[in-house]
mmCIF file of C-alpha atoms in Angstrom:
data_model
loop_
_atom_site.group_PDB
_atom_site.id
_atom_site.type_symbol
_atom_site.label_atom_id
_atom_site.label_comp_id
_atom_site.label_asym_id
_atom_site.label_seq_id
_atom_site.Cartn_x
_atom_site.Cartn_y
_atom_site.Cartn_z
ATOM 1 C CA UNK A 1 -28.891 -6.346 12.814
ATOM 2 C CA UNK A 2 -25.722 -7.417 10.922
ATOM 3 C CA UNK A 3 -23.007 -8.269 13.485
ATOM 4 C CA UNK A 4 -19.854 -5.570 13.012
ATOM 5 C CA UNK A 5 -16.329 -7.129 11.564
ATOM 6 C CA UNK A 6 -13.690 -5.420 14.620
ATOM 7 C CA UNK A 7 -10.943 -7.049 12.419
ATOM 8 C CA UNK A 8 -11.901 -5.509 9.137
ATOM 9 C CA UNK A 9 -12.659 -1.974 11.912
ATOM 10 C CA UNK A 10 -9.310 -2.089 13.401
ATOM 11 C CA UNK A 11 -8.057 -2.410 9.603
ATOM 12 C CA UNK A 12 -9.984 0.356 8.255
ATOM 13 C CA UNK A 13 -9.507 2.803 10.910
ATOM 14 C CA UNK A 14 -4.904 1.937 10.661
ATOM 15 C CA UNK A 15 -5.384 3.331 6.899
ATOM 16 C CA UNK A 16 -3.819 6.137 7.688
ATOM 17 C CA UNK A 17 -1.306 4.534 10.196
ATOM 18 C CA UNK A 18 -3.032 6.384 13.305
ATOM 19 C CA UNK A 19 -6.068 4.510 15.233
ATOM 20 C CA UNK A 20 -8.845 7.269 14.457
ATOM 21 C CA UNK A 21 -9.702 9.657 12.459
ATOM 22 C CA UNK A 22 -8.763 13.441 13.513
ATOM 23 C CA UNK A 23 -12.262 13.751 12.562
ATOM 24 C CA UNK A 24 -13.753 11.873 15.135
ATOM 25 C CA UNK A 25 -11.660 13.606 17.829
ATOM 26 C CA UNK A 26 -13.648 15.762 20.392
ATOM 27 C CA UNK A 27 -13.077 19.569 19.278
ATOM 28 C CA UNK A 28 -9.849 20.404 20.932
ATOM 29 C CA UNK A 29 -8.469 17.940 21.652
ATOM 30 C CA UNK A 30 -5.079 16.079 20.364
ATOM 31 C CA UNK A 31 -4.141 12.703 20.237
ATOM 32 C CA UNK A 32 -0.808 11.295 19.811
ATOM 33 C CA UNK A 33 -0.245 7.653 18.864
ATOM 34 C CA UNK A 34 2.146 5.083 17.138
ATOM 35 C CA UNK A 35 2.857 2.290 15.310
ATOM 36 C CA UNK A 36 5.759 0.218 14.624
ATOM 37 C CA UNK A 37 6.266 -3.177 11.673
ATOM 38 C CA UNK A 38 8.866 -5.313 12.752
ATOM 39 C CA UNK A 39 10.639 -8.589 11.517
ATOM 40 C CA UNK A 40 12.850 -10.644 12.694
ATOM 41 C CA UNK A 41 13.710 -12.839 9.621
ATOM 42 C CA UNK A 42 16.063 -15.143 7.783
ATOM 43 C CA UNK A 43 16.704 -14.095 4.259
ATOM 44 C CA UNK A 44 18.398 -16.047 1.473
ATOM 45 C CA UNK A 45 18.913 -15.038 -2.595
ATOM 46 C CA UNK A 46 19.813 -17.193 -4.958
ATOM 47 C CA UNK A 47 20.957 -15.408 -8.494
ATOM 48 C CA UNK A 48 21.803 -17.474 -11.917
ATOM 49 C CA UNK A 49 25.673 -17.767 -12.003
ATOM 50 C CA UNK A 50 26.131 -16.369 -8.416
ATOM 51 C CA UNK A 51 26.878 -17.880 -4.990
ATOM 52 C CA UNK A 52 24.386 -17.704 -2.533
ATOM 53 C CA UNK A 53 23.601 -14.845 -0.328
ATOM 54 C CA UNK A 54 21.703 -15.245 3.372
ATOM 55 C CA UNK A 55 21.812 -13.510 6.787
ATOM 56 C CA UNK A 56 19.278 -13.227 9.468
ATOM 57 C CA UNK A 57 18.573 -10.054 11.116
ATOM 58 C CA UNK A 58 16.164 -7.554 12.737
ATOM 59 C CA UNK A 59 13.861 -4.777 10.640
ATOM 60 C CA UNK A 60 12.653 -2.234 11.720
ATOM 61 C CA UNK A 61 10.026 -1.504 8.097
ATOM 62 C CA UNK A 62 7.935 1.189 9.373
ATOM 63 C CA UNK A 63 7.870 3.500 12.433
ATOM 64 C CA UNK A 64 5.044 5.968 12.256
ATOM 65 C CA UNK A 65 4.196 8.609 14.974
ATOM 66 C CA UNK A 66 1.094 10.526 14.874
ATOM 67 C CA UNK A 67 -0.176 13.865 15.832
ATOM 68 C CA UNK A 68 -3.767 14.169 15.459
ATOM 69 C CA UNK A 69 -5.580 17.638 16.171
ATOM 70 C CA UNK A 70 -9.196 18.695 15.888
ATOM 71 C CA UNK A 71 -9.849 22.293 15.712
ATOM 72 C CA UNK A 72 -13.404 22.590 14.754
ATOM 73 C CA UNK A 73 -16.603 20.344 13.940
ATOM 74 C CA UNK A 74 -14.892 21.364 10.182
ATOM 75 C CA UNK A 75 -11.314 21.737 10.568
ATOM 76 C CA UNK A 76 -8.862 19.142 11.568
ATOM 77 C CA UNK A 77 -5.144 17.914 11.013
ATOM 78 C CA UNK A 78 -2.539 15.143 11.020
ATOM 79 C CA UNK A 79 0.763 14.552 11.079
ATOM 80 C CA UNK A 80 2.734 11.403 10.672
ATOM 81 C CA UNK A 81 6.449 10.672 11.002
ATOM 82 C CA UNK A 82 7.742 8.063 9.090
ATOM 83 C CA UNK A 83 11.293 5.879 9.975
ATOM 84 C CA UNK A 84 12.307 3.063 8.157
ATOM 85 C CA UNK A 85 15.800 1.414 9.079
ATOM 86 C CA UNK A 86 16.352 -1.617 6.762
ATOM 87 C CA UNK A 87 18.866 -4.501 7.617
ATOM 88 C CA UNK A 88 22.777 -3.134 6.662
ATOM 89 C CA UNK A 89 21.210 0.643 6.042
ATOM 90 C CA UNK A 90 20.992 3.447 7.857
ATOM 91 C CA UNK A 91 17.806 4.485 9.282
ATOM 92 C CA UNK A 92 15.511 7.032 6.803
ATOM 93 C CA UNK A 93 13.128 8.820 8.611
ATOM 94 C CA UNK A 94 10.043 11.220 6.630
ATOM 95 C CA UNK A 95 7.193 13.247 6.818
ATOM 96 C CA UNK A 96 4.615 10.870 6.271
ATOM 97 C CA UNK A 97 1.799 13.003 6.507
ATOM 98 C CA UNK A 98 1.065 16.456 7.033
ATOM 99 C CA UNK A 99 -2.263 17.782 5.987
ATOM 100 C CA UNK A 100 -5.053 19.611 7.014
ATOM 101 C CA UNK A 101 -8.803 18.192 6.341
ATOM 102 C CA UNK A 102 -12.060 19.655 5.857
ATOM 103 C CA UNK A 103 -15.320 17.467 6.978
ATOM 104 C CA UNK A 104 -17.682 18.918 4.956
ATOM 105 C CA UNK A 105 -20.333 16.297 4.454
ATOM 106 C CA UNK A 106 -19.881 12.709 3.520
ATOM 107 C CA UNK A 107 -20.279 14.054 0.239
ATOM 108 C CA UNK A 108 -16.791 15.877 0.555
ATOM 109 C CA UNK A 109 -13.966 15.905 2.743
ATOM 110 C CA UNK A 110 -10.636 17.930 1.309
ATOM 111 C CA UNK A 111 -7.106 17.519 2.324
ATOM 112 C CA UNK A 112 -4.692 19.865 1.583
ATOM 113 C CA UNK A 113 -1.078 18.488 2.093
ATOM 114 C CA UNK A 114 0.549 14.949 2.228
ATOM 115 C CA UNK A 115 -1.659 12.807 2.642
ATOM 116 C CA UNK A 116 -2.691 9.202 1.661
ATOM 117 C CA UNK A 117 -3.417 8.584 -2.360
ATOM 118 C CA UNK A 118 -6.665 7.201 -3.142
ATOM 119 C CA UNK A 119 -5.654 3.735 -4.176
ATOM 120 C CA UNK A 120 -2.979 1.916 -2.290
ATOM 121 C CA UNK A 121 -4.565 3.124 1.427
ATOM 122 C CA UNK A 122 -7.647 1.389 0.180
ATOM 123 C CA UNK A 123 -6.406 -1.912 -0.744
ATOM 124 C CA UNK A 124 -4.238 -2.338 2.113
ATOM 125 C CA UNK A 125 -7.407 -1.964 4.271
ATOM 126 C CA UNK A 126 -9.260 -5.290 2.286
ATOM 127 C CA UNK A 127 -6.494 -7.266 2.419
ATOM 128 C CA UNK A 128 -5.504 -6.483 5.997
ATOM 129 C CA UNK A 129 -2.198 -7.451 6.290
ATOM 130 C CA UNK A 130 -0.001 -4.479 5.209
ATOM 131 C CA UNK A 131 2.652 -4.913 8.315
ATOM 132 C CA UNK A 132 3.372 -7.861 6.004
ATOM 133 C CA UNK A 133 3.630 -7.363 2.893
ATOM 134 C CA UNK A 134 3.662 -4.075 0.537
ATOM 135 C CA UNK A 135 0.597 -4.107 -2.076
ATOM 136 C CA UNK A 136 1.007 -5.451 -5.621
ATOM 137 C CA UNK A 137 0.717 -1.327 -6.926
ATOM 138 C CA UNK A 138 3.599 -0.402 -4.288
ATOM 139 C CA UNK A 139 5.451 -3.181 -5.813
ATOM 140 C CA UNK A 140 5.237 -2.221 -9.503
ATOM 141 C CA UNK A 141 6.137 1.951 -8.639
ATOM 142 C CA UNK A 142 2.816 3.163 -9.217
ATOM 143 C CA UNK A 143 3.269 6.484 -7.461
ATOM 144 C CA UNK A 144 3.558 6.328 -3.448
ATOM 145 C CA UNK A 145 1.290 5.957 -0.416
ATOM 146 C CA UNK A 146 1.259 9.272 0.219
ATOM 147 C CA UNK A 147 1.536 12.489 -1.695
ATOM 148 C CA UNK A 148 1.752 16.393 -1.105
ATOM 149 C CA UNK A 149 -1.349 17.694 -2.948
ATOM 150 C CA UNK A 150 -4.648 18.479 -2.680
ATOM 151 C CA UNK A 151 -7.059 15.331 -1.835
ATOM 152 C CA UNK A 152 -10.612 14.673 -1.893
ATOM 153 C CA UNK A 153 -13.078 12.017 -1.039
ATOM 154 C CA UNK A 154 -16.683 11.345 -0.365
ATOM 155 C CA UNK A 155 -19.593 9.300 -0.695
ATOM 156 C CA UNK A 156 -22.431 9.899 -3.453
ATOM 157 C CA UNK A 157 -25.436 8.611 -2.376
ATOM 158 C CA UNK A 158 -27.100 8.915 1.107
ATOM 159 C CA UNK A 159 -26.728 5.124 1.710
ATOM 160 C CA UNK A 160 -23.118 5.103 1.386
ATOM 161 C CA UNK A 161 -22.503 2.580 -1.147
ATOM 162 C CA UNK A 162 -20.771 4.697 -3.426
ATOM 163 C CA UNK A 163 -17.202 6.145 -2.763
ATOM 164 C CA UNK A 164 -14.953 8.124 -4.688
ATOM 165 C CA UNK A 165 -11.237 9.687 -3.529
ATOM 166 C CA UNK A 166 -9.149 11.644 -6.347
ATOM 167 C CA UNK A 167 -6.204 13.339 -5.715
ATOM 168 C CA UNK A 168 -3.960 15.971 -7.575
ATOM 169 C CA UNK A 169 -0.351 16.080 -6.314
ATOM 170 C CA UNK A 170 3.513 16.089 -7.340
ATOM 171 C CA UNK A 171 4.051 12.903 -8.133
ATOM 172 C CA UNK A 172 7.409 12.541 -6.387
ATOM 173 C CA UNK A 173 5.522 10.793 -3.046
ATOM 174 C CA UNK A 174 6.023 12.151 0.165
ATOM 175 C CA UNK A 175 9.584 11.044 0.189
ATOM 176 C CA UNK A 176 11.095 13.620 -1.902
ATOM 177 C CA UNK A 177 9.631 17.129 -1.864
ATOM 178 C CA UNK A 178 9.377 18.562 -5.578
ATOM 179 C CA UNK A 179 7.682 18.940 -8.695
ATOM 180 C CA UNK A 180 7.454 18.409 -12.282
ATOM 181 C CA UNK A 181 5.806 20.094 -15.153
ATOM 182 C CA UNK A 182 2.700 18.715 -14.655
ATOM 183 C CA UNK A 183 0.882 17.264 -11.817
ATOM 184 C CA UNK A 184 0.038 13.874 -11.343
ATOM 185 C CA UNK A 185 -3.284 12.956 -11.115
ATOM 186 C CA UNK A 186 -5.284 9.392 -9.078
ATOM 187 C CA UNK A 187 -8.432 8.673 -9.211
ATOM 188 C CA UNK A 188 -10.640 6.077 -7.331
ATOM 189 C CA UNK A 189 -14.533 4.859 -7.473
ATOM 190 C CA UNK A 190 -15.815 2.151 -5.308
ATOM 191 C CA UNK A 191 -19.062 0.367 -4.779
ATOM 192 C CA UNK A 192 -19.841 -1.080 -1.606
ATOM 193 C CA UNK A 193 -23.011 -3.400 -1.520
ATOM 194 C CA UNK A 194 -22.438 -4.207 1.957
ATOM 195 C CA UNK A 195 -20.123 -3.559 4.953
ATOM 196 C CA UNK A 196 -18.336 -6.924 3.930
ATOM 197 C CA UNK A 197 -17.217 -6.340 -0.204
ATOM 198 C CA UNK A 198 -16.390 -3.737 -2.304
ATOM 199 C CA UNK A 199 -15.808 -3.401 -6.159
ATOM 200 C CA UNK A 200 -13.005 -0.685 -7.158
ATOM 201 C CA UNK A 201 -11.946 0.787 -10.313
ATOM 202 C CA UNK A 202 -8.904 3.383 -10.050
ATOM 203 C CA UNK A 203 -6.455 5.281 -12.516
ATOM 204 C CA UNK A 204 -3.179 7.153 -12.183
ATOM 205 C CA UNK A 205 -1.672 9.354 -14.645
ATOM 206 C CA UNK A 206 0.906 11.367 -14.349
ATOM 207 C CA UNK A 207 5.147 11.296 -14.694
ATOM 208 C CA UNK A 208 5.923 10.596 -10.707
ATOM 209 C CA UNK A 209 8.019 14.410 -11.121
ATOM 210 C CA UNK A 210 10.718 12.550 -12.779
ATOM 211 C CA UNK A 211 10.643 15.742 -15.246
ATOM 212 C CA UNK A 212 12.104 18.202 -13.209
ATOM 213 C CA UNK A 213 14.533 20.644 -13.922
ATOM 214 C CA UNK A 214 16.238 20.328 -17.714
ATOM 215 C CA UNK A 215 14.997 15.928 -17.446
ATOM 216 C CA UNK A 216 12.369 16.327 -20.710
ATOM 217 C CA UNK A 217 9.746 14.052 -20.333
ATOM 218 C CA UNK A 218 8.780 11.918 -23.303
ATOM 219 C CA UNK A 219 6.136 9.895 -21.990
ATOM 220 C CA UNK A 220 3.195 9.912 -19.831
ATOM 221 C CA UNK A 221 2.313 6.988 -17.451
ATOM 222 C CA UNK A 222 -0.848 5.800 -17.648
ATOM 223 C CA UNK A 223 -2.349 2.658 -15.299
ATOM 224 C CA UNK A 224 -5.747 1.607 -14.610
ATOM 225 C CA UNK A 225 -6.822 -0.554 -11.732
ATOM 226 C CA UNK A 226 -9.270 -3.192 -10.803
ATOM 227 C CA UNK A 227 -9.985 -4.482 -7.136
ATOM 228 C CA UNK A 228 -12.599 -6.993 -5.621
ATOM 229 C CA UNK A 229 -12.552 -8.069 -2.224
ATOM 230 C CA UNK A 230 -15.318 -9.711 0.086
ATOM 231 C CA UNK A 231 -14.489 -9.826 4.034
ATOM 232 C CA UNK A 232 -16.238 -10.866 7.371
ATOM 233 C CA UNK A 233 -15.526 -12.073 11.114
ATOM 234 C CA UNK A 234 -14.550 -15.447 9.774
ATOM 235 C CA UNK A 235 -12.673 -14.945 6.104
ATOM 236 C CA UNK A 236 -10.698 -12.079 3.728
ATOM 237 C CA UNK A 237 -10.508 -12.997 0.176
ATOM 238 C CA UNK A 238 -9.895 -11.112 -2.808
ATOM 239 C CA UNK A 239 -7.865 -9.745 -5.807
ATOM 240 C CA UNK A 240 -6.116 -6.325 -8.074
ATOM 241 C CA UNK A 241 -5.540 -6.314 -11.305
ATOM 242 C CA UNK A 242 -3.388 -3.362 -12.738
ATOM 243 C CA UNK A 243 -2.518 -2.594 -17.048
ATOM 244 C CA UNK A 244 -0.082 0.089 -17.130
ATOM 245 C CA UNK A 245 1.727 2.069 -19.961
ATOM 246 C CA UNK A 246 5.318 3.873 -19.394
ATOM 247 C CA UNK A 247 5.498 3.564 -16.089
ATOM 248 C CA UNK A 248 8.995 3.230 -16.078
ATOM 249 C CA UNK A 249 9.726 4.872 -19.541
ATOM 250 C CA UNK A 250 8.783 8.307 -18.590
ATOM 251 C CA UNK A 251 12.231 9.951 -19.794
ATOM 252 C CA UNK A 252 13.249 7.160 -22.127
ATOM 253 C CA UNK A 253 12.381 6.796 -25.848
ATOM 254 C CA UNK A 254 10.812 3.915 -26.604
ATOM 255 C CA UNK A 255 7.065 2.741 -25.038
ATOM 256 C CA UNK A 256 6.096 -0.097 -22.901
ATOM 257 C CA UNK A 257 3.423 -1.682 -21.299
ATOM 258 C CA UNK A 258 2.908 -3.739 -17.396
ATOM 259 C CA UNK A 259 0.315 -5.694 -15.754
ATOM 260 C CA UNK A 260 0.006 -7.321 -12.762
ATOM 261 C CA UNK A 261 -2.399 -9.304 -10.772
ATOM 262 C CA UNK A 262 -2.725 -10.445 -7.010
ATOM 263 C CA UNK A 263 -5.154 -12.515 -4.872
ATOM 264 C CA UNK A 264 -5.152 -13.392 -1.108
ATOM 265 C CA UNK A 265 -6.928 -14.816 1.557
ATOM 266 C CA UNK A 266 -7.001 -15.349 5.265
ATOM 267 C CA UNK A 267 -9.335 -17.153 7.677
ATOM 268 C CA UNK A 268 -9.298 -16.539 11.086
ATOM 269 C CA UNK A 269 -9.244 -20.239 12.996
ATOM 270 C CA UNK A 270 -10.121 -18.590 15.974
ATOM 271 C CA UNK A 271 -10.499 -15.285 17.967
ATOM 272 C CA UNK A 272 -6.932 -15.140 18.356
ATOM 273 C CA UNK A 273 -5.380 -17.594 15.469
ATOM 274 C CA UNK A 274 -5.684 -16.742 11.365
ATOM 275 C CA UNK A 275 -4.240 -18.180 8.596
ATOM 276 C CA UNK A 276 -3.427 -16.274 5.542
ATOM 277 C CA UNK A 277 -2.033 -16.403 2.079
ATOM 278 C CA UNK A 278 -1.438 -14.364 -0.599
ATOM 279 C CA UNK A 279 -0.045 -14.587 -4.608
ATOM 280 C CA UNK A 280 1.179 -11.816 -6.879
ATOM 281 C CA UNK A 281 2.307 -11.812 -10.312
ATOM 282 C CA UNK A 282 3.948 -8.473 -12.234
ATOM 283 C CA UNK A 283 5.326 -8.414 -15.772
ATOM 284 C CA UNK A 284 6.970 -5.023 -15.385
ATOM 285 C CA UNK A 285 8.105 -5.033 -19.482
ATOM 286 C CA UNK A 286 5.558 -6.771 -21.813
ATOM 287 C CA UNK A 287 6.885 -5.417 -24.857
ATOM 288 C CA UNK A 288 10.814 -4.518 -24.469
ATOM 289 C CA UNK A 289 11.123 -7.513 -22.126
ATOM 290 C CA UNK A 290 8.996 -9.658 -22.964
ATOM 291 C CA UNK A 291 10.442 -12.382 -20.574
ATOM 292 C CA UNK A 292 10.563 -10.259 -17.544
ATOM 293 C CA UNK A 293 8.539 -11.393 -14.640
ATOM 294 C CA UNK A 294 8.438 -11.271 -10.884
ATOM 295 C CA UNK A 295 6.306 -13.651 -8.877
ATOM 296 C CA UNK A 296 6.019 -13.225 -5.546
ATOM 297 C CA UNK A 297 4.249 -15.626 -2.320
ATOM 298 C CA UNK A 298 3.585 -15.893 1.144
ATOM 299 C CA UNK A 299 2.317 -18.129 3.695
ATOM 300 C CA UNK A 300 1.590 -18.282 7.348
ATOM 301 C CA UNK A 301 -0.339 -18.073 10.498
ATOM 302 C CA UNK A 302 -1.547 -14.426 12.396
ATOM 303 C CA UNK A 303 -1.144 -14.117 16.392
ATOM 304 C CA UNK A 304 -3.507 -11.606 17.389
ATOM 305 C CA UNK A 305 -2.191 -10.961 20.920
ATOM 306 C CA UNK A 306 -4.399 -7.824 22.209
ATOM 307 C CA UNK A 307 -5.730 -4.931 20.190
ATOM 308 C CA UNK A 308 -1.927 -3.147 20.569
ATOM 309 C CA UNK A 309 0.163 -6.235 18.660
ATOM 310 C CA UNK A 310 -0.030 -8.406 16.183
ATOM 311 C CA UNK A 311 2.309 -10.625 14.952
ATOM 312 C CA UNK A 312 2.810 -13.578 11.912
ATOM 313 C CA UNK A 313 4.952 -16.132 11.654
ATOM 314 C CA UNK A 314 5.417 -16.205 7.391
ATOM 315 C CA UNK A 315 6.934 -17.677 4.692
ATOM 316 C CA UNK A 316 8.008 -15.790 1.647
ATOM 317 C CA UNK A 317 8.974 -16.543 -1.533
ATOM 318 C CA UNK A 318 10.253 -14.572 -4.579
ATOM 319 C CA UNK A 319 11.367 -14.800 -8.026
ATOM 320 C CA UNK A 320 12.392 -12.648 -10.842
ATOM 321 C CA UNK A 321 13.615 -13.191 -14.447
ATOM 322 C CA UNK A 322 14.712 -11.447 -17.222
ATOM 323 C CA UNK A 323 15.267 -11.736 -21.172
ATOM 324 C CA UNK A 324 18.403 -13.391 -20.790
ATOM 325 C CA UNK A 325 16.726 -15.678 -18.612
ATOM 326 C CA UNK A 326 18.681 -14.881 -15.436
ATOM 327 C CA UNK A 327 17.041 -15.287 -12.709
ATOM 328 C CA UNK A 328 16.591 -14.319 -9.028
ATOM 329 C CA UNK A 329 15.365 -16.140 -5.999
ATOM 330 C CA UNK A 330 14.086 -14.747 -2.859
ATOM 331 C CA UNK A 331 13.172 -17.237 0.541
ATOM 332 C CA UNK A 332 12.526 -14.869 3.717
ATOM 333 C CA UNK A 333 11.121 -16.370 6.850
ATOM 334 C CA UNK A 334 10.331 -15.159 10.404
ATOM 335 C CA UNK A 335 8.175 -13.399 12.319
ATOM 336 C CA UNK A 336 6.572 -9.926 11.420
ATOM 337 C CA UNK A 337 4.828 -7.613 13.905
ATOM 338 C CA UNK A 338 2.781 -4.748 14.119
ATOM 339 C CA UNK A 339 2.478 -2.630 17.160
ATOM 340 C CA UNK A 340 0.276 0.296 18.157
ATOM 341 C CA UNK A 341 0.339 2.284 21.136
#
């Protein structure tokens, strides 16, 4: 009997930012929970022809409080709050999530509502460390985490090996609440060997509802994704890929194409103690701006005090350049958290 991964478990089951499924609630019952990403960092940027600019201070990236309700051995429902309250800003708070599922089978489960897209939810939960770091697609705009629409998901065969999620929704993410002419549409299909990898291939198309009202779109963006990851007790390692076209070009006249990659790893040293790293590159403009590219790094070591916080001490490191060869340098450090309760 394979031994169970309860780091990779714990992962899977935050996906949605609550620590079960409404799902697998007793009928009845309701479950409220929370979790919180925090960092307490020191931040410097460096731009070409500019003095430098650092501060420390205190984040408070994500602030999510569930509601989780299940109403029949069918019928259940969620819904997350959302605060974010950046250093020098004023806090932003959103509905995260608000959806209602139905548990048909493992064949099909439907949410209707804003819920998590197919792609993003599912990387962050091979990688592991989202209280971290945002995903490489969350860094290049390709649509949000979560989206008002309707959502399915499922396995096709009776082993459980294959997975597919596809979603039709606004576009706009769950941050702003309207619509454009036409919906956008993400699409995911995943093979899982084994309980410890999984190959992905995903698509989004769609104009993010950046053509509402009298805005006329004149493109379409188009991206298609690639993931590979392999995880156990002991190690995480593994990579995206993503080739887009228009993503940012949707009301503008001329095309362009993006493409990023990313790779990390972690090993945990001992029950307690990991180490982790991590790697992205994104060339957001590969034909108007040809020169345009944004690296990004981190480094460090994972505290895993009880099952209710975690916390990292990290190094970051940024850069970004553009055709006129300007360039921008990012160096964060500090300590990141994540606590549930």
């Amino acid at each position: 009997m394979q031994r169970k991964f309860p780091i990779f478990t714990v992962a899977a089951l935050l996906t949605s930012s609550g620590l079960i499924d409404a799902a697998e609630l007793p009928v009845g019952e309701t479950r409220l929970s929370g979790t919180l990403f925090l960092d307490s960092t020191w931040l410097r940027k460096k731009s070409s022809g500019m003095p430098d600019n650092s501060d420390a201070n205190v984040d408070l990236k994500r602030f999510f409080f569930n509601i989780d309700h299940r109403f029949s051995e069918v019928w259940s429902a969620q819904i997350t709050t959302d605060i974010q309250w950046m250093r020098h800003d004023y806090p932003d708070p959103w509905l995260r999530h608000a959806y209602i599922q139905g548990n048909f089978s493992k064949a099909f489960t439907m949410r209707l509502g804003a819920a998590p897209t197919p792609w993003r939810s599912y990387v962050n939960k091979w990688s592991g460390y989202r209280y971290v770091e945002r995903d490489l697609t969350a860094r290049a705009r390709i649509g949000g985490g979560s989206d008002w629409g309707g959502h399915v998901s499922g396995s096709f065969d009776t082993a459980g090996h294959i997975h597919y999620a596809a979603a039709v929704m606004t576009g706009a993410s769950y941050q702003k609440l309207r619509v454009g002419d036409i919906p956008d549409v993400s699409v995911r299909i995943s093979w899982e060997p084994n309980e410890n990898s999984a190959i992905s291939l995903g698509s989004y198309r769609g104009r993010f509802a950046q053509d509402y009202g009298i805005r006329q779109a004149l493109h379409t963006a188009q991206s298609w994704n690639l993931m590979a990851a392999w995880a156990n007790e002991h190690w995480r390692i593994g990579g995206q890929y993503f080739y887009a076209r228009n993503l940012y070009r949707i009301l503008q006249p001329d095309s362009d194409r993006s493409y990023g990659w990313s790779v990390w790893t972690s090993m945990q040293l001992t029950p307690v103690v990991a180490v982790l790293a991590r790697h992205d590159k994104l060339k957001p403009s590969t034909w108007l701006d040809p020169y345009q590219q944004d690296r990004y790094s981190h480094i460090g070591l994972e505290w895993k005090i009880n099952s209710s916080l975690r916390m990292a001490a990290i190094w970051k490191h940024g850069s970004i350049r553009n055709i006129n060869q300007q360039r921008q340098t990012i160096d964060e450090a500090g300590v990141w958290a994540r606590i549930h309760f």
